[in-house]
Amino acid sequence: MTDSKLRVLLTRRWPQTVEDAMAQVFELRVNPDNKPMTQAELAQGLAWADVLCPTVTDVLSAELLSAPSVRTRLLANFGVGFNHIDMAAAKTAGIAVTNTPGVLTDATAEIAMTLLLNTARRAGEGERLVRAGQWEGWHPIHMLSTQVTGKTLGIVGMGRIGLAFARQAHYGFGMRVLYSARTPRSDETLQGLPARYCSLSELLAASDFVSLHCPASPETHHLINAQSLALMKPTAHLINTARGDVVNEADLADALQHGVIAGAGLDVYEAEPMVTPSLLDLPNVVLLPHMGSGTTQTRVAMGECAMANIRAFSNGQALLNQVV
Ligand code: DGY
């Protein structure tokens, strides 16, 4: 199979430079209205394309992937998380799946830090106050908040992004780092970062900030719920830049309302773009619209990474970032 014959479908618009590069070497189709494709449109796409490039907003179910009409042999996902794809069904159907790890690590860690600083220092609340014309001027006890420097950060899931964030926090803000993961990381993997491995319950009880970096899976579904929130300090803050369903959003809203924890910063939600309505009324939660990897530089790099995987596929070479 040659590059020029490969049919590639992008389910959403990508940065223009990457679309242009793809159009030069593949028979490229792009979802023109840039809205999530319906299940029927995805089925048509899978029947047309050799390579379909989904994003987090495309649910690729067993039913879709096992249909006899499917022509697609590669799902080149635009993103590192792939919980929207039924991996077992892809494997059974003989469809390879690749993702875009590494290139979005720094941008996502930056958004975790943005959320941590915003929730701790009440930046969103302060900004709303100024914009509403309600600021009455400086005084010694106005909008007191939580200092970050020197506090304890608990990282749940010490992969690339967890580690990058932990390094920013330790070297930038002198934070002590605890982490929980399936297994302890080697000193080499931690790149010399003095981080202590512990159980999730110890981490929740000891941390001033808890930040989630684990993938969505049956094991991590609602890992943070009423019981785990109750283990946290009433002064602690929760940060989620991983996946929405790691947190039971209703339990979190309840905990924030009743002072079980002090605050939260969220970039991801259980049923995006829907946000649990009670969260919208709470002053002590910072809400961002799933923008962790959303810098121009990173989104271009993600597109280039997906394209490199497609080229490898097209040339019959080993895929660079194969997850199935
Ligand atoms: C990722 O790469 O997983 C981002 O969350 C967007 O899908």
mmCIF file of C-alpha atoms and ligand atoms in Angstrom:
data_model
loop_
_atom_site.group_PDB
_atom_site.id
_atom_site.type_symbol
_atom_site.label_atom_id
_atom_site.label_comp_id
_atom_site.label_asym_id
_atom_site.label_seq_id
_atom_site.Cartn_x
_atom_site.Cartn_y
_atom_site.Cartn_z
ATOM 1 C CA MET A 1 0.000 0.000 0.000
ATOM 2 C CA THR A 2 1.418 3.456 -0.875
ATOM 3 C CA ASP A 3 0.900 6.730 0.997
ATOM 4 C CA SER A 4 -1.056 8.275 -1.850
ATOM 5 C CA LYS A 5 -3.690 5.567 -1.807
ATOM 6 C CA LEU A 6 -4.285 5.424 1.925
ATOM 7 C CA ARG A 7 -7.675 6.787 2.928
ATOM 8 C CA VAL A 8 -7.459 8.767 6.154
ATOM 9 C CA LEU A 9 -10.415 10.299 7.990
ATOM 10 C CA LEU A 10 -10.097 12.954 10.705
ATOM 11 C CA THR A 11 -13.207 12.986 12.879
ATOM 12 C CA ARG A 12 -12.506 16.612 13.928
ATOM 13 C CA ARG A 13 -10.509 19.542 12.491
ATOM 14 C CA TRP A 14 -6.764 19.428 13.292
ATOM 15 C CA PRO A 15 -4.282 22.328 13.233
ATOM 16 C CA GLN A 16 -4.152 23.522 9.629
ATOM 17 C CA THR A 17 -0.445 22.820 9.096
ATOM 18 C CA VAL A 18 -0.930 19.150 9.974
ATOM 19 C CA GLU A 19 -4.086 18.828 7.869
ATOM 20 C CA ASP A 20 -2.141 20.314 4.942
ATOM 21 C CA ALA A 21 0.759 17.902 5.437
ATOM 22 C CA MET A 22 -1.649 14.946 5.622
ATOM 23 C CA ALA A 23 -3.521 16.047 2.501
ATOM 24 C CA GLN A 24 -0.271 15.956 0.532
ATOM 25 C CA VAL A 25 0.384 12.280 1.185
ATOM 26 C CA PHE A 26 -2.969 10.637 1.902
ATOM 27 C CA GLU A 27 -6.478 10.698 0.502
ATOM 28 C CA LEU A 28 -7.724 12.855 3.344
ATOM 29 C CA ARG A 29 -11.257 13.500 4.510
ATOM 30 C CA VAL A 30 -11.979 15.839 7.403
ATOM 31 C CA ASN A 31 -15.268 16.149 9.282
ATOM 32 C CA PRO A 32 -16.144 19.570 7.842
ATOM 33 C CA ASP A 33 -18.400 20.968 10.557
ATOM 34 C CA ASN A 34 -16.021 19.980 13.405
ATOM 35 C CA LYS A 35 -18.829 18.628 15.613
ATOM 36 C CA PRO A 36 -18.634 15.155 17.195
ATOM 37 C CA MET A 37 -19.651 12.612 14.554
ATOM 38 C CA THR A 38 -22.774 10.568 15.253
ATOM 39 C CA GLN A 39 -22.529 6.795 15.619
ATOM 40 C CA ALA A 40 -23.992 6.447 12.103
ATOM 41 C CA GLU A 41 -21.353 8.836 10.707
ATOM 42 C CA LEU A 42 -18.579 6.957 12.502
ATOM 43 C CA ALA A 43 -19.890 3.681 11.030
ATOM 44 C CA GLN A 44 -19.721 5.253 7.551
ATOM 45 C CA GLY A 45 -16.249 6.558 8.303
ATOM 46 C CA LEU A 46 -15.036 3.125 9.395
ATOM 47 C CA ALA A 47 -16.456 1.659 6.176
ATOM 48 C CA TRP A 48 -14.600 4.243 4.020
ATOM 49 C CA ALA A 49 -11.260 4.851 5.752
ATOM 50 C CA ASP A 50 -8.139 2.707 5.980
ATOM 51 C CA VAL A 51 -7.151 4.883 8.928
ATOM 52 C CA LEU A 52 -9.603 6.675 11.171
ATOM 53 C CA CYS A 53 -8.219 9.340 13.513
ATOM 54 C CA PRO A 54 -10.577 9.718 16.452
ATOM 55 C CA THR A 55 -10.428 11.981 19.487
ATOM 56 C CA VAL A 56 -11.730 11.731 23.031
ATOM 57 C CA THR A 57 -15.206 12.795 21.811
ATOM 58 C CA ASP A 58 -15.675 9.708 19.582
ATOM 59 C CA VAL A 59 -17.060 6.620 21.277
ATOM 60 C CA LEU A 60 -15.820 3.621 19.275
ATOM 61 C CA SER A 61 -17.869 0.761 20.670
ATOM 62 C CA ALA A 62 -17.609 -2.997 20.089
ATOM 63 C CA GLU A 63 -20.728 -2.750 17.952
ATOM 64 C CA LEU A 64 -19.116 -0.195 15.612
ATOM 65 C CA LEU A 65 -15.721 -1.895 15.425
ATOM 66 C CA SER A 66 -17.072 -5.394 14.792
ATOM 67 C CA ALA A 67 -19.446 -4.443 11.953
ATOM 68 C CA PRO A 68 -18.767 -6.402 8.736
ATOM 69 C CA SER A 69 -18.604 -3.147 6.766
ATOM 70 C CA VAL A 70 -15.479 -1.945 8.627
ATOM 71 C CA ARG A 71 -12.518 -1.272 6.302
ATOM 72 C CA THR A 72 -10.372 0.576 8.856
ATOM 73 C CA ARG A 73 -7.189 -1.208 9.963
ATOM 74 C CA LEU A 74 -5.715 1.559 12.120
ATOM 75 C CA LEU A 75 -7.217 3.931 14.665
ATOM 76 C CA ALA A 76 -4.606 6.687 14.995
ATOM 77 C CA ASN A 77 -5.974 8.427 18.063
ATOM 78 C CA PHE A 78 -5.377 12.181 18.447
ATOM 79 C CA GLY A 79 -4.637 12.087 22.185
ATOM 80 C CA VAL A 80 -2.915 9.978 24.784
ATOM 81 C CA GLY A 81 -6.048 8.645 26.548
ATOM 82 C CA PHE A 82 -7.951 5.935 24.686
ATOM 83 C CA ASN A 83 -10.743 4.966 27.062
ATOM 84 C CA HIS A 84 -13.286 6.023 24.396
ATOM 85 C CA ILE A 85 -12.164 3.079 22.235
ATOM 86 C CA ASP A 86 -13.214 -0.500 23.020
ATOM 87 C CA MET A 87 -9.718 -1.995 22.996
ATOM 88 C CA ALA A 88 -10.804 -5.623 23.244
ATOM 89 C CA ALA A 89 -13.111 -5.147 20.252
ATOM 90 C CA ALA A 90 -10.364 -3.422 18.251
ATOM 91 C CA LYS A 91 -7.994 -6.297 18.979
ATOM 92 C CA THR A 92 -10.578 -8.925 18.031
ATOM 93 C CA ALA A 93 -11.329 -7.069 14.806
ATOM 94 C CA GLY A 94 -7.603 -6.869 13.985
ATOM 95 C CA ILE A 95 -7.586 -3.063 14.133
ATOM 96 C CA ALA A 96 -4.384 -1.519 15.491
ATOM 97 C CA VAL A 97 -4.625 1.494 17.809
ATOM 98 C CA THR A 98 -1.974 4.181 18.327
ATOM 99 C CA ASN A 99 -1.940 7.246 20.589
ATOM 100 C CA THR A 100 0.169 10.404 21.048
ATOM 101 C CA PRO A 101 2.119 10.075 24.311
ATOM 102 C CA GLY A 102 5.005 12.298 25.369
ATOM 103 C CA VAL A 103 4.266 15.337 23.226
ATOM 104 C CA LEU A 104 1.478 16.542 25.531
ATOM 105 C CA THR A 105 3.207 15.882 28.855
ATOM 106 C CA ASP A 106 4.436 19.414 29.574
ATOM 107 C CA ALA A 107 1.264 21.183 28.425
ATOM 108 C CA THR A 108 -0.937 18.932 30.576
ATOM 109 C CA ALA A 109 1.351 19.296 33.597
ATOM 110 C CA GLU A 110 1.111 23.087 33.121
ATOM 111 C CA ILE A 111 -2.684 22.916 33.296
ATOM 112 C CA ALA A 112 -2.481 20.817 36.479
ATOM 113 C CA MET A 113 -0.262 23.544 37.953
ATOM 114 C CA THR A 114 -2.646 26.247 36.684
ATOM 115 C CA LEU A 115 -5.506 24.512 38.493
ATOM 116 C CA LEU A 116 -3.493 23.955 41.659
ATOM 117 C CA LEU A 117 -2.451 27.599 41.887
ATOM 118 C CA ASN A 118 -5.912 28.848 40.928
ATOM 119 C CA THR A 119 -7.781 26.793 43.484
ATOM 120 C CA ALA A 120 -5.238 27.356 46.280
ATOM 121 C CA ARG A 121 -4.944 31.111 45.720
ATOM 122 C CA ARG A 122 -8.631 31.646 44.832
ATOM 123 C CA ALA A 123 -7.642 33.269 41.534
ATOM 124 C CA GLY A 124 -10.926 32.486 39.766
ATOM 125 C CA GLU A 125 -12.956 33.966 42.614
ATOM 126 C CA GLY A 126 -10.756 37.058 42.682
ATOM 127 C CA GLU A 127 -11.022 37.550 38.947
ATOM 128 C CA ARG A 128 -14.827 37.261 39.085
ATOM 129 C CA LEU A 129 -14.924 39.815 41.911
ATOM 130 C CA VAL A 130 -12.896 42.380 39.953
ATOM 131 C CA ARG A 131 -14.897 41.874 36.751
ATOM 132 C CA ALA A 132 -18.172 42.241 38.668
ATOM 133 C CA GLY A 133 -17.001 45.649 39.947
ATOM 134 C CA GLN A 134 -17.292 44.357 43.533
ATOM 135 C CA TRP A 135 -13.708 44.843 44.688
ATOM 136 C CA GLU A 136 -13.638 47.386 47.501
ATOM 137 C CA GLY A 137 -9.865 47.626 47.777
ATOM 138 C CA TRP A 138 -7.007 46.017 49.699
ATOM 139 C CA HIS A 139 -7.276 45.119 53.384
ATOM 140 C CA PRO A 140 -5.374 42.701 55.617
ATOM 141 C CA ILE A 141 -7.968 39.938 55.723
ATOM 142 C CA HIS A 142 -9.338 40.164 52.205
ATOM 143 C CA MET A 143 -9.692 36.873 50.253
ATOM 144 C CA LEU A 144 -7.192 34.926 52.337
ATOM 145 C CA SER A 145 -6.123 31.749 50.602
ATOM 146 C CA THR A 146 -3.840 28.728 50.885
ATOM 147 C CA GLN A 147 -0.078 29.063 50.363
ATOM 148 C CA VAL A 148 1.377 26.446 48.027
ATOM 149 C CA THR A 149 5.135 26.665 48.618
ATOM 150 C CA GLY A 150 6.481 23.875 50.816
ATOM 151 C CA LYS A 151 3.205 21.941 51.006
ATOM 152 C CA THR A 152 2.676 18.229 50.289
ATOM 153 C CA LEU A 153 1.515 17.090 46.862
ATOM 154 C CA GLY A 154 0.061 13.599 46.365
ATOM 155 C CA ILE A 155 0.278 12.278 42.803
ATOM 156 C CA VAL A 156 -2.113 9.448 41.936
ATOM 157 C CA GLY A 157 -0.593 7.674 38.912
ATOM 158 C CA MET A 158 3.089 8.433 38.367
ATOM 159 C CA GLY A 159 3.274 8.236 34.558
ATOM 160 C CA ARG A 160 4.845 10.846 32.292
ATOM 161 C CA ILE A 161 2.398 13.637 33.182
ATOM 162 C CA GLY A 162 2.316 12.851 36.912
ATOM 163 C CA LEU A 163 6.101 12.952 36.993
ATOM 164 C CA ALA A 164 6.357 16.200 35.002
ATOM 165 C CA PHE A 165 3.857 17.862 37.330
ATOM 166 C CA ALA A 166 5.604 16.511 40.441
ATOM 167 C CA ARG A 167 8.897 17.936 39.154
ATOM 168 C CA GLN A 168 7.341 21.373 38.530
ATOM 169 C CA ALA A 169 5.859 21.318 42.037
ATOM 170 C CA HIS A 170 9.020 20.153 43.785
ATOM 171 C CA TYR A 171 11.608 22.223 41.938
ATOM 172 C CA GLY A 172 9.361 25.261 41.400
ATOM 173 C CA PHE A 173 7.500 25.413 44.703
ATOM 174 C CA GLY A 174 9.563 23.277 47.096
ATOM 175 C CA MET A 175 6.691 20.820 47.484
ATOM 176 C CA ARG A 176 7.147 17.421 49.139
ATOM 177 C CA VAL A 177 5.918 14.701 46.798
ATOM 178 C CA LEU A 178 4.086 11.481 47.664
ATOM 179 C CA TYR A 179 2.787 9.173 44.964
ATOM 180 C CA SER A 180 0.661 6.088 44.585
ATOM 181 C CA ALA A 181 0.794 3.831 41.554
ATOM 182 C CA ARG A 182 0.459 0.142 40.794
ATOM 183 C CA THR A 183 4.189 -0.313 41.486
ATOM 184 C CA PRO A 184 6.948 1.957 42.843
ATOM 185 C CA ARG A 185 9.017 3.774 40.221
ATOM 186 C CA SER A 186 12.795 3.295 39.988
ATOM 187 C CA ASP A 187 15.107 6.192 40.895
ATOM 188 C CA GLU A 188 16.047 6.321 37.233
ATOM 189 C CA THR A 189 12.396 6.718 36.164
ATOM 190 C CA LEU A 190 11.917 9.420 38.788
ATOM 191 C CA GLN A 191 14.965 11.233 37.347
ATOM 192 C CA GLY A 192 16.281 11.912 40.843
ATOM 193 C CA LEU A 193 13.036 13.438 42.134
ATOM 194 C CA PRO A 194 12.719 12.729 45.868
ATOM 195 C CA ALA A 195 9.186 11.293 45.770
ATOM 196 C CA ARG A 196 7.876 8.763 48.298
ATOM 197 C CA TYR A 197 5.723 5.812 47.216
ATOM 198 C CA CYS A 198 2.757 5.085 49.486
ATOM 199 C CA SER A 199 -0.748 3.642 49.494
ATOM 200 C CA LEU A 200 -3.636 5.703 48.153
ATOM 201 C CA SER A 201 -5.185 6.013 51.604
ATOM 202 C CA GLU A 202 -1.928 7.295 53.144
ATOM 203 C CA LEU A 203 -1.540 9.729 50.245
ATOM 204 C CA LEU A 204 -5.083 11.057 50.633
ATOM 205 C CA ALA A 205 -4.660 11.572 54.387
ATOM 206 C CA ALA A 206 -1.223 13.240 54.194
ATOM 207 C CA SER A 207 -1.493 15.509 51.142
ATOM 208 C CA ASP A 208 -2.407 19.182 50.972
ATOM 209 C CA PHE A 209 -3.015 18.763 47.234
ATOM 210 C CA VAL A 210 -4.043 15.525 45.523
ATOM 211 C CA SER A 211 -3.594 15.414 41.759
ATOM 212 C CA LEU A 212 -4.971 12.632 39.542
ATOM 213 C CA HIS A 213 -2.865 11.317 36.646
ATOM 214 C CA CYS A 214 -4.076 7.734 36.254
ATOM 215 C CA PRO A 215 -5.816 6.436 33.124
ATOM 216 C CA ALA A 216 -9.556 5.750 33.094
ATOM 217 C CA SER A 217 -10.146 2.026 33.547
ATOM 218 C CA PRO A 218 -12.560 -0.233 35.428
ATOM 219 C CA GLU A 219 -10.054 -0.158 38.348
ATOM 220 C CA THR A 220 -9.919 3.650 38.527
ATOM 221 C CA HIS A 221 -13.637 4.315 37.890
ATOM 222 C CA HIS A 222 -14.838 6.551 40.784
ATOM 223 C CA LEU A 223 -11.571 5.999 42.637
ATOM 224 C CA ILE A 224 -12.342 9.359 44.239
ATOM 225 C CA ASN A 225 -15.745 9.092 45.889
ATOM 226 C CA ALA A 226 -17.370 9.995 49.213
ATOM 227 C CA GLN A 227 -15.225 7.448 51.100
ATOM 228 C CA SER A 228 -11.893 8.535 49.631
ATOM 229 C CA LEU A 229 -12.746 12.246 49.911
ATOM 230 C CA ALA A 230 -13.475 11.699 53.608
ATOM 231 C CA LEU A 231 -9.853 10.549 54.062
ATOM 232 C CA MET A 232 -8.513 13.894 52.801
ATOM 233 C CA LYS A 233 -7.724 16.861 55.040
ATOM 234 C CA PRO A 234 -10.519 19.450 55.275
ATOM 235 C CA THR A 235 -7.915 21.970 54.083
ATOM 236 C CA ALA A 236 -6.907 19.880 51.029
ATOM 237 C CA HIS A 237 -7.561 20.476 47.341
ATOM 238 C CA LEU A 238 -8.201 17.927 44.565
ATOM 239 C CA ILE A 239 -6.880 18.417 41.006
ATOM 240 C CA ASN A 240 -8.107 16.328 38.061
ATOM 241 C CA THR A 241 -6.510 16.565 34.628
ATOM 242 C CA ALA A 242 -6.801 12.805 33.947
ATOM 243 C CA ARG A 243 -10.292 11.593 33.078
ATOM 244 C CA GLY A 244 -13.643 12.633 34.513
ATOM 245 C CA ASP A 245 -14.858 9.226 35.520
ATOM 246 C CA VAL A 246 -11.972 8.736 37.973
ATOM 247 C CA VAL A 247 -14.021 11.070 40.210
ATOM 248 C CA ASN A 248 -17.605 10.646 41.340
ATOM 249 C CA GLU A 249 -18.606 14.210 40.477
ATOM 250 C CA ALA A 250 -21.763 14.237 42.626
ATOM 251 C CA ASP A 251 -19.743 13.064 45.662
ATOM 252 C CA LEU A 252 -17.130 15.742 44.952
ATOM 253 C CA ALA A 253 -19.757 18.495 44.729
ATOM 254 C CA ASP A 254 -21.184 17.310 48.032
ATOM 255 C CA ALA A 255 -17.727 17.257 49.673
ATOM 256 C CA LEU A 256 -16.976 20.795 48.437
ATOM 257 C CA GLN A 257 -20.356 22.046 49.640
ATOM 258 C CA HIS A 258 -19.966 20.569 53.120
ATOM 259 C CA GLY A 259 -16.303 21.411 53.787
ATOM 260 C CA VAL A 260 -15.050 17.809 53.571
ATOM 261 C CA ILE A 261 -12.245 19.265 51.413
ATOM 262 C CA ALA A 262 -11.382 22.917 50.783
ATOM 263 C CA GLY A 263 -11.313 23.143 47.012
ATOM 264 C CA ALA A 264 -10.859 21.503 43.645
ATOM 265 C CA GLY A 265 -9.584 22.226 40.166
ATOM 266 C CA LEU A 266 -11.059 20.223 37.294
ATOM 267 C CA ASP A 267 -10.197 20.030 33.610
ATOM 268 C CA VAL A 268 -12.155 16.839 32.878
ATOM 269 C CA TYR A 269 -15.691 15.660 33.659
ATOM 270 C CA GLU A 270 -17.739 12.485 33.793
ATOM 271 C CA ALA A 271 -20.089 13.380 30.916
ATOM 272 C CA GLU A 272 -18.297 16.095 28.935
ATOM 273 C CA PRO A 273 -19.263 18.718 27.988
ATOM 274 C CA MET A 274 -21.907 18.434 30.740
ATOM 275 C CA VAL A 275 -20.753 19.496 34.206
ATOM 276 C CA THR A 276 -22.632 18.427 37.343
ATOM 277 C CA PRO A 277 -24.850 21.509 37.821
ATOM 278 C CA SER A 278 -24.172 21.938 41.551
ATOM 279 C CA LEU A 279 -20.443 22.399 40.802
ATOM 280 C CA LEU A 280 -21.240 25.459 38.707
ATOM 281 C CA ASP A 281 -22.581 27.288 41.772
ATOM 282 C CA LEU A 282 -19.639 26.526 44.056
ATOM 283 C CA PRO A 283 -16.985 29.240 44.538
ATOM 284 C CA ASN A 284 -14.320 26.773 45.711
ATOM 285 C CA VAL A 285 -13.918 24.843 42.466
ATOM 286 C CA VAL A 286 -12.040 25.970 39.359
ATOM 287 C CA LEU A 287 -13.579 24.569 36.168
ATOM 288 C CA LEU A 288 -11.687 24.393 32.873
ATOM 289 C CA PRO A 289 -13.002 22.954 29.572
ATOM 290 C CA HIS A 290 -10.663 19.929 29.013
ATOM 291 C CA MET A 291 -7.780 22.056 27.753
ATOM 292 C CA GLY A 292 -4.782 20.221 29.250
ATOM 293 C CA SER A 293 -3.027 19.580 25.949
ATOM 294 C CA GLY A 294 -4.444 22.715 24.329
ATOM 295 C CA THR A 295 -1.422 24.751 23.331
ATOM 296 C CA THR A 296 -0.851 25.346 19.616
ATOM 297 C CA GLN A 297 2.598 23.786 19.879
ATOM 298 C CA THR A 298 1.276 20.644 21.542
ATOM 299 C CA ARG A 299 -1.773 20.168 19.312
ATOM 300 C CA VAL A 300 0.496 20.437 16.246
ATOM 301 C CA ALA A 301 2.884 17.926 17.836
ATOM 302 C CA MET A 302 -0.028 15.561 18.551
ATOM 303 C CA GLY A 303 -1.106 15.735 14.913
ATOM 304 C CA GLU A 304 2.459 15.127 13.743
ATOM 305 C CA CYS A 305 2.772 12.174 16.105
ATOM 306 C CA ALA A 306 -0.459 10.615 14.775
ATOM 307 C CA MET A 307 0.769 11.249 11.227
ATOM 308 C CA ALA A 308 4.093 9.535 11.941
ATOM 309 C CA ASN A 309 2.155 6.482 13.096
ATOM 310 C CA ILE A 310 0.057 6.512 9.924
ATOM 311 C CA ARG A 311 3.169 6.752 7.759
ATOM 312 C CA ALA A 312 4.723 3.807 9.586
ATOM 313 C CA PHE A 313 1.504 1.838 9.035
ATOM 314 C CA SER A 314 1.443 2.853 5.400
ATOM 315 C CA ASN A 315 5.039 1.736 4.914
ATOM 316 C CA GLY A 316 4.496 -1.576 6.697
ATOM 317 C CA GLN A 317 6.849 -0.544 9.526
ATOM 318 C CA ALA A 318 6.410 -1.062 13.263
ATOM 319 C CA LEU A 319 3.948 1.464 14.686
ATOM 320 C CA LEU A 320 5.597 4.051 16.918
ATOM 321 C CA ASN A 321 2.962 4.319 19.635
ATOM 322 C CA GLN A 322 0.874 1.183 19.383
ATOM 323 C CA VAL A 323 -1.427 0.530 22.333
ATOM 324 C CA VAL A 324 -3.256 -2.443 20.722
HETATM 325 C C1 DGY B 1 -5.626 13.225 25.851
HETATM 326 O O1 DGY B 1 -4.674 13.311 25.079
HETATM 327 O O2 DGY B 1 -5.957 12.161 26.373
HETATM 328 C C2 DGY B 1 -6.416 14.457 26.095
HETATM 329 O O3 DGY B 1 -7.145 14.354 27.266
HETATM 330 C C3 DGY B 1 -7.344 14.715 24.935
HETATM 331 O O4 DGY B 1 -7.953 13.545 24.598
#
